[in-house]
DNA sequence: GAGGCTATGCTTAGTCA
DNA sequence: CTGACTAAGCATAGCCT
């Protein structure tokens, strides 16, 4: 499976397969009741897209809104869209563009904050769900080290009392020594 | 062709066909050099997505910008019915919405991580020497809990495991890779 | 939930209109 | 760019682990 070099063949294949994907997508919606959106850029950069039940429904779902109307058939939606006045679409388009831009900037801001906080606060303060298996394993062994560390400390204290000399020992500064997970 | 009524069958079909669509999409990119993005909501409302080369690349292309960083690795983030053809503005409109949704999804993800991180104030990052024996013991058992928690998590993952290796598909939980641990 | 298996039917490449 | 046609190949429903 590799790139089709002949230009005409490539275009034909693109068109046919695009239709094929649209069909698969619609079948998924009818069979499973899923909502599907597809965006495709042709090799020449032309944009195509498909969505069911409608773009609005899918975007509303993203925006946690209640769909204003959800009983429309796809055909009806297509007709409705065709009937929409050009300037109305353009207006919405521009509005969306603005929203998209601010949303994108917000995302960037959050991401930067995220990274900075991670630097400040340390590697352990991360939601477990978002970690890969390897990262989780590393975290596990790191905590094991800390755990052992604390155990030693407790043992020392209860044996020799408060005689700790090194003043600024932090629990979390243990060195990483990846152990095998049982 | 109609909705599958049996719930189990419907879920299985959904999962298989989703993979099928992802495959078709990736084939389209390799055969024709197209860029494809797919967003799917399962019948239960769970979001899935697929994109090649990446969501960012596609949205940047749409915004006529030069991609800030173009890693060709396939990423996960994000189909159909009889073919319907839309005019160029409608298509652009849809694409913008799709990209907007993806961006929103990403923002939401980051925000959730942010909140979760805010909740926990890093209570363990305290000099051990400054703790009383009692506090130290509490800390010890807390770390034991975390430790056990991680162990459970690891066991669950390695048993029922998310198919974490194939990076092309993801279940909408997170695409964010945390920084590497020390 | 994931993956293997098989018969069936659908999709596709190639070609022409 | 779309439609039709055919042979070959692929996806999938259903069933099982």
Tab-separated table of C-alpha atoms (C1' of nucleotides) in Angstrom:
chain	number	residue	atom	x	y	z
A	1	UNK	CA	0.000	0.000	0.000
A	2	UNK	CA	1.720	3.146	-1.165
A	3	UNK	CA	1.029	6.459	-2.779
A	4	UNK	CA	-0.537	6.316	-6.243
A	5	UNK	CA	1.884	8.107	-8.518
A	6	UNK	CA	-0.294	8.595	-11.564
A	7	UNK	CA	-2.148	11.811	-11.019
A	8	UNK	CA	-5.420	10.894	-12.695
A	9	UNK	CA	-5.661	7.561	-10.972
A	10	UNK	CA	-4.932	9.244	-7.683
A	11	UNK	CA	-7.744	11.716	-8.143
A	12	UNK	CA	-10.187	9.023	-9.102
A	13	UNK	CA	-9.198	6.868	-6.194
A	14	UNK	CA	-9.478	9.811	-3.876
A	15	UNK	CA	-12.976	10.600	-4.996
A	16	UNK	CA	-14.163	7.032	-4.847
A	17	UNK	CA	-12.629	6.292	-1.481
A	18	UNK	CA	-13.911	9.511	-0.069
A	19	UNK	CA	-17.396	8.420	-1.011
A	20	UNK	CA	-16.649	5.043	0.460
A	21	UNK	CA	-15.695	6.571	3.778
A	22	UNK	CA	-18.812	8.719	3.784
A	23	UNK	CA	-20.864	5.636	3.205
A	24	UNK	CA	-19.133	3.741	6.002
A	25	UNK	CA	-19.714	6.684	8.266
A	26	UNK	CA	-23.402	6.841	7.504
A	27	UNK	CA	-23.712	3.126	7.994
A	28	UNK	CA	-22.153	3.522	11.400
A	29	UNK	CA	-24.728	6.101	12.336
A	30	UNK	CA	-27.642	4.033	11.138
A	31	UNK	CA	-26.411	0.758	12.589
A	32	UNK	CA	-25.195	2.038	15.934
A	33	UNK	CA	-26.811	5.422	16.382
A	34	UNK	CA	-23.421	7.075	16.580
A	35	UNK	CA	-22.664	10.628	15.540
A	36	UNK	CA	-19.876	11.015	13.070
A	37	UNK	CA	-17.958	13.878	11.514
A	38	UNK	CA	-15.314	13.607	8.814
A	39	UNK	CA	-12.919	16.203	7.438
A	40	UNK	CA	-10.828	15.466	4.395
A	41	UNK	CA	-8.308	17.581	2.552
A	42	UNK	CA	-7.678	16.428	-0.959
A	43	UNK	CA	-4.083	16.134	-2.197
A	44	UNK	CA	-4.586	19.480	-3.867
A	45	UNK	CA	-5.697	21.006	-0.585
A	46	UNK	CA	-9.390	21.221	-1.253
A	47	UNK	CA	-11.533	20.662	1.819
A	48	UNK	CA	-14.398	18.176	2.068
A	49	UNK	CA	-16.453	17.146	4.995
A	50	UNK	CA	-19.310	14.996	6.119
A	51	UNK	CA	-21.339	14.835	9.275
A	52	UNK	CA	-24.335	13.012	10.644
A	53	UNK	CA	-26.827	13.802	12.076
A	54	UNK	CA	-25.556	17.298	11.511
A	55	UNK	CA	-22.602	19.447	12.253
A	56	UNK	CA	-24.731	21.432	14.622
A	57	UNK	CA	-25.689	18.417	16.616
A	58	UNK	CA	-22.102	17.290	16.926
A	59	UNK	CA	-20.804	20.692	17.831
A	60	UNK	CA	-23.542	21.168	20.366
A	61	UNK	CA	-22.607	17.916	21.914
A	62	UNK	CA	-19.085	19.216	22.222
A	63	UNK	CA	-20.295	22.438	23.709
A	64	UNK	CA	-22.472	20.582	26.218
A	65	UNK	CA	-25.562	22.220	24.901
A	66	UNK	CA	-28.904	20.683	24.310
A	67	UNK	CA	-29.505	20.233	20.633
A	68	UNK	CA	-32.177	22.682	19.563
A	69	UNK	CA	-33.656	20.202	17.177
A	70	UNK	CA	-32.597	16.632	16.791
A	71	UNK	CA	-35.337	15.015	14.813
A	72	UNK	CA	-34.169	16.193	11.428
A	73	UNK	CA	-33.305	13.649	8.871
A	74	UNK	CA	-30.132	14.113	6.990
A	75	UNK	CA	-31.969	14.959	3.840
A	76	UNK	CA	-33.948	17.618	5.582
A	77	UNK	CA	-30.767	19.039	6.976
A	78	UNK	CA	-29.147	19.139	3.602
A	79	UNK	CA	-32.156	20.916	2.188
A	80	UNK	CA	-32.194	23.313	5.070
A	81	UNK	CA	-28.571	24.111	4.561
A	82	UNK	CA	-29.060	24.638	0.875
A	83	UNK	CA	-31.864	27.008	1.606
A	84	UNK	CA	-29.818	29.005	4.010
A	85	UNK	CA	-28.959	32.355	2.694
A	86	UNK	CA	-25.388	32.865	1.723
A	87	UNK	CA	-24.722	35.790	4.014
A	88	UNK	CA	-26.250	33.951	6.938
A	89	UNK	CA	-23.763	31.172	6.459
A	90	UNK	CA	-20.947	33.607	6.090
A	91	UNK	CA	-21.909	35.338	9.282
A	92	UNK	CA	-21.949	32.122	11.205
A	93	UNK	CA	-18.734	31.208	9.561
A	94	UNK	CA	-16.996	34.324	10.767
A	95	UNK	CA	-18.399	33.935	14.213
A	96	UNK	CA	-17.103	30.429	14.360
A	97	UNK	CA	-13.744	31.534	13.149
A	98	UNK	CA	-13.507	33.976	16.012
A	99	UNK	CA	-14.633	31.405	18.533
A	100	UNK	CA	-12.215	28.932	17.121
A	101	UNK	CA	-9.349	31.370	17.412
A	102	UNK	CA	-10.075	32.242	21.006
A	103	UNK	CA	-10.633	28.623	21.841
A	104	UNK	CA	-7.338	27.753	20.277
A	105	UNK	CA	-5.574	30.464	22.216
A	106	UNK	CA	-7.209	29.338	25.388
A	107	UNK	CA	-5.967	25.836	24.698
A	108	UNK	CA	-2.473	27.125	24.174
A	109	UNK	CA	-2.622	29.115	27.386
A	110	UNK	CA	-3.800	26.109	29.337
A	111	UNK	CA	-1.109	23.980	27.830
A	112	UNK	CA	1.594	26.435	28.788
A	113	UNK	CA	0.223	26.712	32.307
A	114	UNK	CA	0.125	22.979	32.421
A	115	UNK	CA	3.758	22.638	31.523
A	116	UNK	CA	4.881	25.309	33.943
A	117	UNK	CA	2.946	23.843	36.771
A	118	UNK	CA	4.387	20.490	36.045
A	119	UNK	CA	7.842	21.969	36.332
A	120	UNK	CA	7.041	23.691	39.614
A	121	UNK	CA	5.096	21.072	41.400
A	122	UNK	CA	6.871	17.961	40.387
A	123	UNK	CA	6.259	14.929	38.359
A	124	UNK	CA	3.990	13.101	40.762
A	125	UNK	CA	1.096	15.480	40.677
A	126	UNK	CA	-0.549	14.123	37.557
A	127	UNK	CA	-3.912	12.427	37.041
A	128	UNK	CA	-3.320	8.725	36.947
A	129	UNK	CA	-5.650	8.233	34.023
A	130	UNK	CA	-3.563	10.344	31.718
A	131	UNK	CA	-0.409	8.328	32.183
A	132	UNK	CA	0.868	5.626	29.918
A	133	UNK	CA	1.623	2.207	31.256
A	134	UNK	CA	5.362	2.838	31.330
A	135	UNK	CA	4.931	6.132	33.088
A	136	UNK	CA	2.670	4.528	35.613
A	137	UNK	CA	5.234	1.883	36.303
A	138	UNK	CA	7.919	4.471	36.826
A	139	UNK	CA	5.626	6.341	39.153
A	140	UNK	CA	4.949	3.176	41.041
A	141	UNK	CA	8.587	2.484	41.712
A	142	UNK	CA	9.231	6.099	42.582
A	143	UNK	CA	6.564	5.969	45.224
A	144	UNK	CA	8.006	2.751	46.443
A	145	UNK	CA	11.311	4.524	46.987
A	146	UNK	CA	9.663	7.338	48.857
A	147	UNK	CA	7.715	4.847	50.864
A	148	UNK	CA	10.869	3.012	51.871
A	149	UNK	CA	12.506	6.288	52.644
A	150	UNK	CA	9.762	7.234	55.024
A	151	UNK	CA	9.903	3.829	56.621
A	152	UNK	CA	13.609	4.284	57.313
A	153	UNK	CA	13.000	7.693	58.728
A	154	UNK	CA	10.331	6.408	61.018
A	155	UNK	CA	12.547	3.616	62.164
A	156	UNK	CA	15.406	6.012	62.882
A	157	UNK	CA	13.212	8.372	64.800
A	158	UNK	CA	11.655	5.724	66.960
A	159	UNK	CA	15.086	4.257	67.657
A	160	UNK	CA	17.314	7.278	68.131
A	161	UNK	CA	14.803	10.030	68.676
A	162	UNK	CA	14.925	13.436	67.024
A	163	UNK	CA	18.558	13.608	66.024
A	164	UNK	CA	18.225	14.279	62.359
A	165	UNK	CA	21.106	16.364	61.110
A	166	UNK	CA	20.306	16.970	57.467
A	167	UNK	CA	17.720	19.683	57.706
A	168	UNK	CA	16.116	20.084	54.309
A	169	UNK	CA	15.312	16.593	53.250
A	170	UNK	CA	12.178	16.390	51.167
A	171	UNK	CA	10.186	13.254	50.868
A	172	UNK	CA	9.844	13.586	47.151
A	173	UNK	CA	13.492	13.928	46.310
A	174	UNK	CA	14.197	10.263	46.148
A	175	UNK	CA	16.203	9.115	43.182
A	176	UNK	CA	14.523	7.124	40.525
A	177	UNK	CA	15.401	3.476	40.435
A	178	UNK	CA	12.876	1.636	38.244
A	179	UNK	CA	12.027	-1.681	39.775
A	180	UNK	CA	10.170	-4.423	38.082
A	181	UNK	CA	6.457	-4.388	38.681
A	182	UNK	CA	5.191	-7.675	40.168
B	1	UNK	CA	-29.686	-1.626	6.810
B	2	UNK	CA	-31.120	-0.486	10.096
B	3	UNK	CA	-30.223	0.006	13.714
B	4	UNK	CA	-28.892	-3.044	15.515
B	5	UNK	CA	-31.214	-3.615	18.425
B	6	UNK	CA	-29.163	-6.045	20.487
B	7	UNK	CA	-26.928	-3.972	22.682
B	8	UNK	CA	-23.890	-6.231	22.704
B	9	UNK	CA	-23.939	-6.726	18.979
B	10	UNK	CA	-24.273	-3.007	18.514
B	11	UNK	CA	-21.222	-2.296	20.628
B	12	UNK	CA	-19.160	-4.894	18.858
B	13	UNK	CA	-20.221	-3.628	15.473
B	14	UNK	CA	-19.477	-0.086	16.534
B	15	UNK	CA	-15.987	-0.932	17.631
B	16	UNK	CA	-15.186	-2.973	14.549
B	17	UNK	CA	-16.595	-0.502	12.080
B	18	UNK	CA	-14.891	2.361	13.819
B	19	UNK	CA	-11.594	0.604	13.280
B	20	UNK	CA	-12.623	-0.044	9.701
B	21	UNK	CA	-13.252	3.622	9.110
B	22	UNK	CA	-9.957	4.569	10.703
B	23	UNK	CA	-8.256	2.131	8.410
B	24	UNK	CA	-10.013	3.532	5.364
B	25	UNK	CA	-9.040	6.996	6.437
B	26	UNK	CA	-5.407	6.111	6.877
B	27	UNK	CA	-5.413	4.316	3.542
B	28	UNK	CA	-6.735	7.444	1.932
B	29	UNK	CA	-3.847	9.416	3.341
B	30	UNK	CA	-1.230	6.950	2.162
B	31	UNK	CA	-2.740	6.367	-1.259
B	32	UNK	CA	-3.595	9.948	-2.090
B	33	UNK	CA	-1.611	12.049	0.343
B	34	UNK	CA	-4.801	13.513	1.717
B	35	UNK	CA	-5.272	14.765	5.235
B	36	UNK	CA	-8.155	13.239	7.124
B	37	UNK	CA	-9.827	13.896	10.423
B	38	UNK	CA	-12.627	11.840	11.928
B	39	UNK	CA	-14.746	12.490	15.004
B	40	UNK	CA	-17.093	9.809	16.289
B	41	UNK	CA	-19.473	9.764	19.214
B	42	UNK	CA	-20.407	6.323	20.361
B	43	UNK	CA	-24.050	5.535	21.099
B	44	UNK	CA	-23.241	6.125	24.761
B	45	UNK	CA	-21.773	9.525	23.999
B	46	UNK	CA	-18.112	8.692	24.333
B	47	UNK	CA	-15.914	10.645	21.935
B	48	UNK	CA	-13.394	9.074	19.608
B	49	UNK	CA	-11.268	10.660	16.988
B	50	UNK	CA	-8.673	9.969	14.379
B	51	UNK	CA	-6.483	12.297	12.412
B	52	UNK	CA	-3.598	12.174	10.032
B	53	UNK	CA	-1.083	13.736	10.015
B	54	UNK	CA	-2.506	15.388	13.115
B	55	UNK	CA	-5.373	17.476	14.338
B	56	UNK	CA	-3.081	20.444	14.581
B	57	UNK	CA	-1.846	20.042	11.067
B	58	UNK	CA	-5.345	19.868	9.723
B	59	UNK	CA	-6.600	22.833	11.651
B	60	UNK	CA	-3.530	24.836	10.766
B	61	UNK	CA	-4.003	23.971	7.131
B	62	UNK	CA	-7.525	25.140	7.412
B	63	UNK	CA	-6.432	28.405	8.928
B	64	UNK	CA	-3.902	28.792	6.126
B	65	UNK	CA	-1.105	28.881	8.580
B	66	UNK	CA	2.218	27.178	8.530
B	67	UNK	CA	2.314	24.341	11.021
B	68	UNK	CA	4.491	25.303	13.977
B	69	UNK	CA	5.811	21.813	14.353
B	70	UNK	CA	5.092	19.064	11.945
B	71	UNK	CA	5.651	15.664	13.360
B	72	UNK	CA	4.416	13.060	10.974
B	73	UNK	CA	3.444	10.623	13.642
B	74	UNK	CA	-0.146	9.640	13.428
B	75	UNK	CA	-2.121	10.913	16.355
B	76	UNK	CA	-5.331	10.174	17.923
B	77	UNK	CA	-8.006	12.520	18.817
B	78	UNK	CA	-11.353	12.135	16.542
B	79	UNK	CA	-18.611	9.004	9.263
B	80	UNK	CA	-21.829	8.390	6.957
B	81	UNK	CA	-24.658	7.799	4.619
B	82	UNK	CA	-25.438	8.394	1.070
B	83	UNK	CA	-23.062	10.771	-0.498
B	84	UNK	CA	-24.121	14.329	-0.297
B	85	UNK	CA	-22.340	17.082	-1.962
B	86	UNK	CA	-22.216	20.498	-0.522
B	87	UNK	CA	-21.058	23.719	-1.977
B	88	UNK	CA	-17.704	25.113	-1.056
B	89	UNK	CA	-18.885	27.448	1.641
B	90	UNK	CA	-20.896	24.799	3.363
B	91	UNK	CA	-17.885	22.543	3.299
B	92	UNK	CA	-15.617	25.161	4.714
B	93	UNK	CA	-18.186	25.868	7.330
B	94	UNK	CA	-18.337	22.269	8.369
B	95	UNK	CA	-14.618	21.922	8.486
B	96	UNK	CA	-14.257	24.943	10.643
B	97	UNK	CA	-16.810	23.547	13.012
B	98	UNK	CA	-15.071	20.228	13.153
B	99	UNK	CA	-11.775	21.858	13.903
B	100	UNK	CA	-13.437	24.028	16.472
B	101	UNK	CA	-14.831	20.976	18.139
B	102	UNK	CA	-11.496	19.291	18.245
B	103	UNK	CA	-9.963	22.355	19.743
B	104	UNK	CA	-12.707	22.595	22.304
B	105	UNK	CA	-12.243	18.985	23.196
B	106	UNK	CA	-8.555	19.545	23.732
B	107	UNK	CA	-9.228	22.619	25.846
B	108	UNK	CA	-11.653	20.731	27.991
B	109	UNK	CA	-9.183	17.967	28.515
B	110	UNK	CA	-6.519	20.379	29.612
B	111	UNK	CA	-8.903	22.174	31.906
B	112	UNK	CA	-9.944	18.970	33.616
B	113	UNK	CA	-6.336	18.032	34.185
B	114	UNK	CA	-5.769	21.514	35.494
B	115	UNK	CA	-8.592	21.278	37.984
B	116	UNK	CA	-7.545	17.902	39.200
B	117	UNK	CA	-4.066	19.142	39.734
B	118	UNK	CA	-5.350	22.151	41.612
B	119	UNK	CA	-7.322	19.985	44.010
B	120	UNK	CA	-4.281	18.280	45.360
B	121	UNK	CA	-1.939	20.802	46.781
B	122	UNK	CA	1.096	18.605	46.892
B	123	UNK	CA	0.719	17.906	50.579
B	124	UNK	CA	3.648	15.551	50.567
B	125	UNK	CA	6.139	18.127	49.442
B	126	UNK	CA	7.105	19.049	52.949
B	127	UNK	CA	10.422	18.755	54.769
B	128	UNK	CA	10.388	15.546	56.708
B	129	UNK	CA	12.259	17.042	59.626
B	130	UNK	CA	9.517	19.534	60.291
B	131	UNK	CA	6.915	16.863	60.836
B	132	UNK	CA	5.984	15.379	64.131
B	133	UNK	CA	6.206	11.658	64.590
B	134	UNK	CA	2.465	11.385	64.286
B	135	UNK	CA	2.395	13.400	61.094
B	136	UNK	CA	5.171	11.323	59.711
B	137	UNK	CA	3.230	8.158	60.426
B	138	UNK	CA	0.177	9.567	58.724
B	139	UNK	CA	2.284	10.482	55.742
B	140	UNK	CA	3.692	7.014	55.710
B	141	UNK	CA	0.305	5.376	55.525
B	142	UNK	CA	-0.886	7.865	52.942
B	143	UNK	CA	1.995	6.920	50.722
B	144	UNK	CA	1.172	3.321	51.319
B	145	UNK	CA	-2.332	3.993	50.059
B	146	UNK	CA	-1.051	5.703	46.965
B	147	UNK	CA	1.351	2.918	46.434
B	148	UNK	CA	-1.386	0.303	46.633
B	149	UNK	CA	-3.562	2.420	44.436
B	150	UNK	CA	-0.934	2.540	41.769
B	151	UNK	CA	-0.399	-1.159	42.052
B	152	UNK	CA	-4.093	-1.777	41.502
B	153	UNK	CA	-4.110	0.572	38.585
B	154	UNK	CA	-1.173	-1.153	37.023
B	155	UNK	CA	-2.746	-4.532	37.515
B	156	UNK	CA	-6.002	-3.399	35.971
B	157	UNK	CA	-4.293	-1.863	33.009
B	158	UNK	CA	-2.054	-4.772	32.279
B	159	UNK	CA	-4.988	-7.160	32.548
B	160	UNK	CA	-7.733	-5.461	30.625
B	161	UNK	CA	-5.352	-3.002	29.110
B	162	UNK	CA	-6.092	-0.163	26.775
B	163	UNK	CA	-4.382	-1.090	23.551
B	164	UNK	CA	-1.950	1.644	24.231
B	165	UNK	CA	0.519	0.725	21.560
B	166	UNK	CA	-1.439	1.628	18.463
B	167	UNK	CA	-1.231	5.350	18.669
B	168	UNK	CA	-3.519	5.893	15.749
B	169	UNK	CA	-6.670	5.364	17.723
B	170	UNK	CA	-7.694	6.852	21.001
B	171	UNK	CA	-10.774	6.886	23.102
B	172	UNK	CA	-11.012	10.521	23.846
B	173	UNK	CA	-9.638	10.260	27.319
B	174	UNK	CA	-6.346	11.931	26.689
B	175	UNK	CA	-3.788	12.523	24.031
B	176	UNK	CA	-1.640	14.506	26.341
B	177	UNK	CA	1.676	12.940	27.115
B	178	UNK	CA	3.057	14.047	30.450
B	179	UNK	CA	6.650	15.068	30.699
B	180	UNK	CA	9.135	12.433	31.458
B	181	UNK	CA	9.814	11.577	35.032
B	182	UNK	CA	13.171	12.263	36.659
C	1	DG	C1'	-13.308	-5.741	25.607
C	2	DA	C1'	-10.191	-7.660	22.222
C	3	DG	C1'	-9.092	-10.978	18.749
C	4	DG	C1'	-9.577	-15.156	15.612
C	5	DC	C1'	-12.383	-17.438	12.199
C	6	DT	C1'	-15.386	-17.986	7.885
C	7	DA	C1'	-18.976	-17.216	4.408
C	8	DT	C1'	-21.045	-13.583	2.290
C	9	DG	C1'	-21.508	-9.439	0.272
C	10	DC	C1'	-19.590	-4.912	-0.448
C	11	DT	C1'	-15.766	-1.970	-1.996
C	12	DT	C1'	-12.380	-1.035	-5.108
C	13	DA	C1'	-8.979	-0.520	-9.263
C	14	DG	C1'	-9.012	-0.166	-13.818
C	15	DT	C1'	-11.279	1.165	-17.699
C	16	DC	C1'	-14.584	3.351	-20.723
C	17	DA	C1'	-18.431	6.427	-21.522
D	1	DC	C1'	-16.261	15.036	-12.112
D	2	DT	C1'	-19.767	11.205	-12.180
D	3	DG	C1'	-21.560	6.699	-13.547
D	4	DA	C1'	-21.222	1.907	-15.137
D	5	DC	C1'	-18.984	-2.415	-15.361
D	6	DT	C1'	-16.104	-6.524	-13.758
D	7	DA	C1'	-12.784	-9.229	-11.340
D	8	DA	C1'	-10.343	-9.431	-7.247
D	9	DG	C1'	-9.827	-8.407	-2.827
D	10	DC	C1'	-11.409	-6.815	1.586
D	11	DA	C1'	-14.664	-5.805	5.518
D	12	DT	C1'	-17.809	-7.574	8.281
D	13	DA	C1'	-21.727	-10.264	11.024
D	14	DG	C1'	-21.938	-13.908	13.732
D	15	DC	C1'	-19.900	-16.988	16.574
D	16	DC	C1'	-16.313	-18.377	19.468
D	17	DT	C1'	-12.180	-17.923	22.839
